[in-house]
Amino acid sequence: MIFKFFSSSKSQEKRLKKYVGKPVMTSDGKVIGTVDGIKLSRKDSKPIAIIIRMSDGSTKEFNINDVGAVFDNDKVVLQKFGNEYSNLVSTLRNEVVSIRERLRDIMEKLNKLSDLLLQGSIKEDLYRDIRERLEKERVKWIRQCNDKVNAINDILAEVDKKIGDAEKRKSELMIKQVVGDLGDDDKRELAGLDELINQLRTVRAELLSLRMELEKECY
């Protein structure tokens, strides 16, 4: 395993090297992976970033201050770590609502415009001019709608891969459990994997729901 240090301070390296392979958990005790490496500042040799091998098999780097990393005796605790998809799903939900409301508003205006023409309240040339402008705006929002569907599909593919990787790792740990070779760190990782898989499946369901909402408006 490569220890990713960027400092000549041997004492600092020796102190922190022991954390490689140790579990990384959130403040509520959920294991999210293991330490893969730590980056040190060239200026004062203090840790500036932590590289984590996540439970889904991916490797991610986090700024020490951003996640509030605390180096405990046999683990690293991230005091400010949250579900990486929670903010993304919330943002997508707001965007879906905005697109849906805008498209429905345009359709409502088009219908009212047609009623005014049928009632003889507006002239046909004015009707055509306003309708053309509304249709152009509608096309623009439909394009945004389709782009957002494609973005959701990309995220779904990423989530599906993470679920598959996490389930594969869980199977490996379950085999170790059956043969009686499951250590304490493995037990914590296994519990963390169950939590991760549940979170990812919840995210997946929310993304599918958002995609369905958009598809009703786009097509």
PDB file of N, CA and C in Angstrom, residues 3-4 6 12 14 30 44 49 54 80 84-85 100 125 134 153 155 157 166 175 189 193 213-214:
ATOM      1  N   PHE A   3       1.857   4.909   0.895  1.00  0.00           N
ATOM      2  CA  PHE A   3       1.493   5.891   1.906  1.00  0.00           C
ATOM      3  C   PHE A   3       1.718   7.272   1.318  1.00  0.00           C
ATOM      4  N   LYS A   4       0.647   8.010   1.094  1.00  0.00           N
ATOM      5  CA  LYS A   4       0.713   9.242   0.316  1.00  0.00           C
ATOM      6  C   LYS A   4       1.077  10.433   1.196  1.00  0.00           C
ATOM      7  N   PHE A   6       3.465  13.977   1.756  1.00  0.00           N
ATOM      8  CA  PHE A   6       4.191  15.018   1.062  1.00  0.00           C
ATOM      9  C   PHE A   6       4.922  15.871   2.116  1.00  0.00           C
ATOM     10  N   GLN A  12       6.400  13.015  12.188  1.00  0.00           N
ATOM     11  CA  GLN A  12       4.985  13.170  11.862  1.00  0.00           C
ATOM     12  C   GLN A  12       4.502  12.003  11.016  1.00  0.00           C
ATOM     13  N   LYS A  14       5.726   8.984  10.992  1.00  0.00           N
ATOM     14  CA  LYS A  14       5.661   7.792  11.836  1.00  0.00           C
ATOM     15  C   LYS A  14       4.400   7.795  12.687  1.00  0.00           C
ATOM     16  N   LYS A  30     -20.892   5.444  12.313  1.00  0.00           N
ATOM     17  CA  LYS A  30     -21.036   4.674  11.074  1.00  0.00           C
ATOM     18  C   LYS A  30     -19.701   4.604  10.342  1.00  0.00           C
ATOM     19  N   ASP A  44       4.381  23.108   7.633  1.00  0.00           N
ATOM     20  CA  ASP A  44       4.496  22.763   9.049  1.00  0.00           C
ATOM     21  C   ASP A  44       4.229  21.286   9.352  1.00  0.00           C
ATOM     22  N   ALA A  49      -5.082  16.795   4.381  1.00  0.00           N
ATOM     23  CA  ALA A  49      -6.099  16.034   3.650  1.00  0.00           C
ATOM     24  C   ALA A  49      -6.002  14.566   4.023  1.00  0.00           C
ATOM     25  N   MET A  54     -13.312   4.222   0.366  1.00  0.00           N
ATOM     26  CA  MET A  54     -14.702   4.158   0.798  1.00  0.00           C
ATOM     27  C   MET A  54     -15.219   2.725   0.801  1.00  0.00           C
ATOM     28  N   LYS A  80     -17.834  16.227  10.576  1.00  0.00           N
ATOM     29  CA  LYS A  80     -18.701  17.030   9.701  1.00  0.00           C
ATOM     30  C   LYS A  80     -18.955  16.339   8.371  1.00  0.00           C
ATOM     31  N   GLU A  84     -23.115  11.992   0.853  1.00  0.00           N
ATOM     32  CA  GLU A  84     -22.647  12.781  -0.289  1.00  0.00           C
ATOM     33  C   GLU A  84     -23.751  13.080  -1.292  1.00  0.00           C
ATOM     34  N   TYR A  85     -24.841  12.307  -1.283  1.00  0.00           N
ATOM     35  CA  TYR A  85     -25.903  12.520  -2.255  1.00  0.00           C
ATOM     36  C   TYR A  85     -27.072  13.341  -1.716  1.00  0.00           C
ATOM     37  N   ARG A 100     -40.910  21.883 -13.841  1.00  0.00           N
ATOM     38  CA  ARG A 100     -42.313  21.467 -13.939  1.00  0.00           C
ATOM     39  C   ARG A 100     -43.251  22.667 -13.884  1.00  0.00           C
ATOM     40  N   ASP A 125     -53.130  37.854 -35.758  1.00  0.00           N
ATOM     41  CA  ASP A 125     -51.707  38.138 -35.908  1.00  0.00           C
ATOM     42  C   ASP A 125     -51.038  38.318 -34.537  1.00  0.00           C
ATOM     43  N   LEU A 134     -44.141  32.045 -26.810  1.00  0.00           N
ATOM     44  CA  LEU A 134     -44.360  31.051 -25.765  1.00  0.00           C
ATOM     45  C   LEU A 134     -43.830  29.674 -26.173  1.00  0.00           C
ATOM     46  N   ASN A 153     -29.853  10.185 -15.102  1.00  0.00           N
ATOM     47  CA  ASN A 153     -29.450   8.858 -15.574  1.00  0.00           C
ATOM     48  C   ASN A 153     -27.976   8.595 -15.284  1.00  0.00           C
ATOM     49  N   ILE A 155     -26.219   9.916 -12.828  1.00  0.00           N
ATOM     50  CA  ILE A 155     -26.075   9.723 -11.385  1.00  0.00           C
ATOM     51  C   ILE A 155     -26.585   8.334 -10.988  1.00  0.00           C
ATOM     52  N   ALA A 157     -26.496   5.654 -12.793  1.00  0.00           N
ATOM     53  CA  ALA A 157     -25.476   4.681 -13.187  1.00  0.00           C
ATOM     54  C   ALA A 157     -24.358   4.635 -12.143  1.00  0.00           C
ATOM     55  N   ALA A 166     -20.443  -2.181  -3.181  1.00  0.00           N
ATOM     56  CA  ALA A 166     -20.675  -2.358  -1.744  1.00  0.00           C
ATOM     57  C   ALA A 166     -21.208  -3.757  -1.446  1.00  0.00           C
ATOM     58  N   ILE A 175     -18.339 -13.959   3.939  1.00  0.00           N
ATOM     59  CA  ILE A 175     -17.582 -15.208   3.827  1.00  0.00           C
ATOM     60  C   ILE A 175     -16.582 -15.313   4.976  1.00  0.00           C
ATOM     61  N   GLU A 189     -16.880  -2.416   9.610  1.00  0.00           N
ATOM     62  CA  GLU A 189     -17.041  -2.140   8.172  1.00  0.00           C
ATOM     63  C   GLU A 189     -18.324  -2.788   7.643  1.00  0.00           C
ATOM     64  N   LEU A 193     -21.354  -0.992   5.835  1.00  0.00           N
ATOM     65  CA  LEU A 193     -21.789  -1.348   4.484  1.00  0.00           C
ATOM     66  C   LEU A 193     -23.307  -1.501   4.409  1.00  0.00           C
ATOM     67  N   GLU A 213     -41.012  12.144 -12.759  1.00  0.00           N
ATOM     68  CA  GLU A 213     -41.691  13.442 -12.754  1.00  0.00           C
ATOM     69  C   GLU A 213     -41.327  14.259 -13.984  1.00  0.00           C
ATOM     70  N   LEU A 214     -40.031  14.288 -14.276  1.00  0.00           N
ATOM     71  CA  LEU A 214     -39.563  15.053 -15.429  1.00  0.00           C
ATOM     72  C   LEU A 214     -40.051  14.467 -16.744  1.00  0.00           C
TER      73      LEU A 214
END
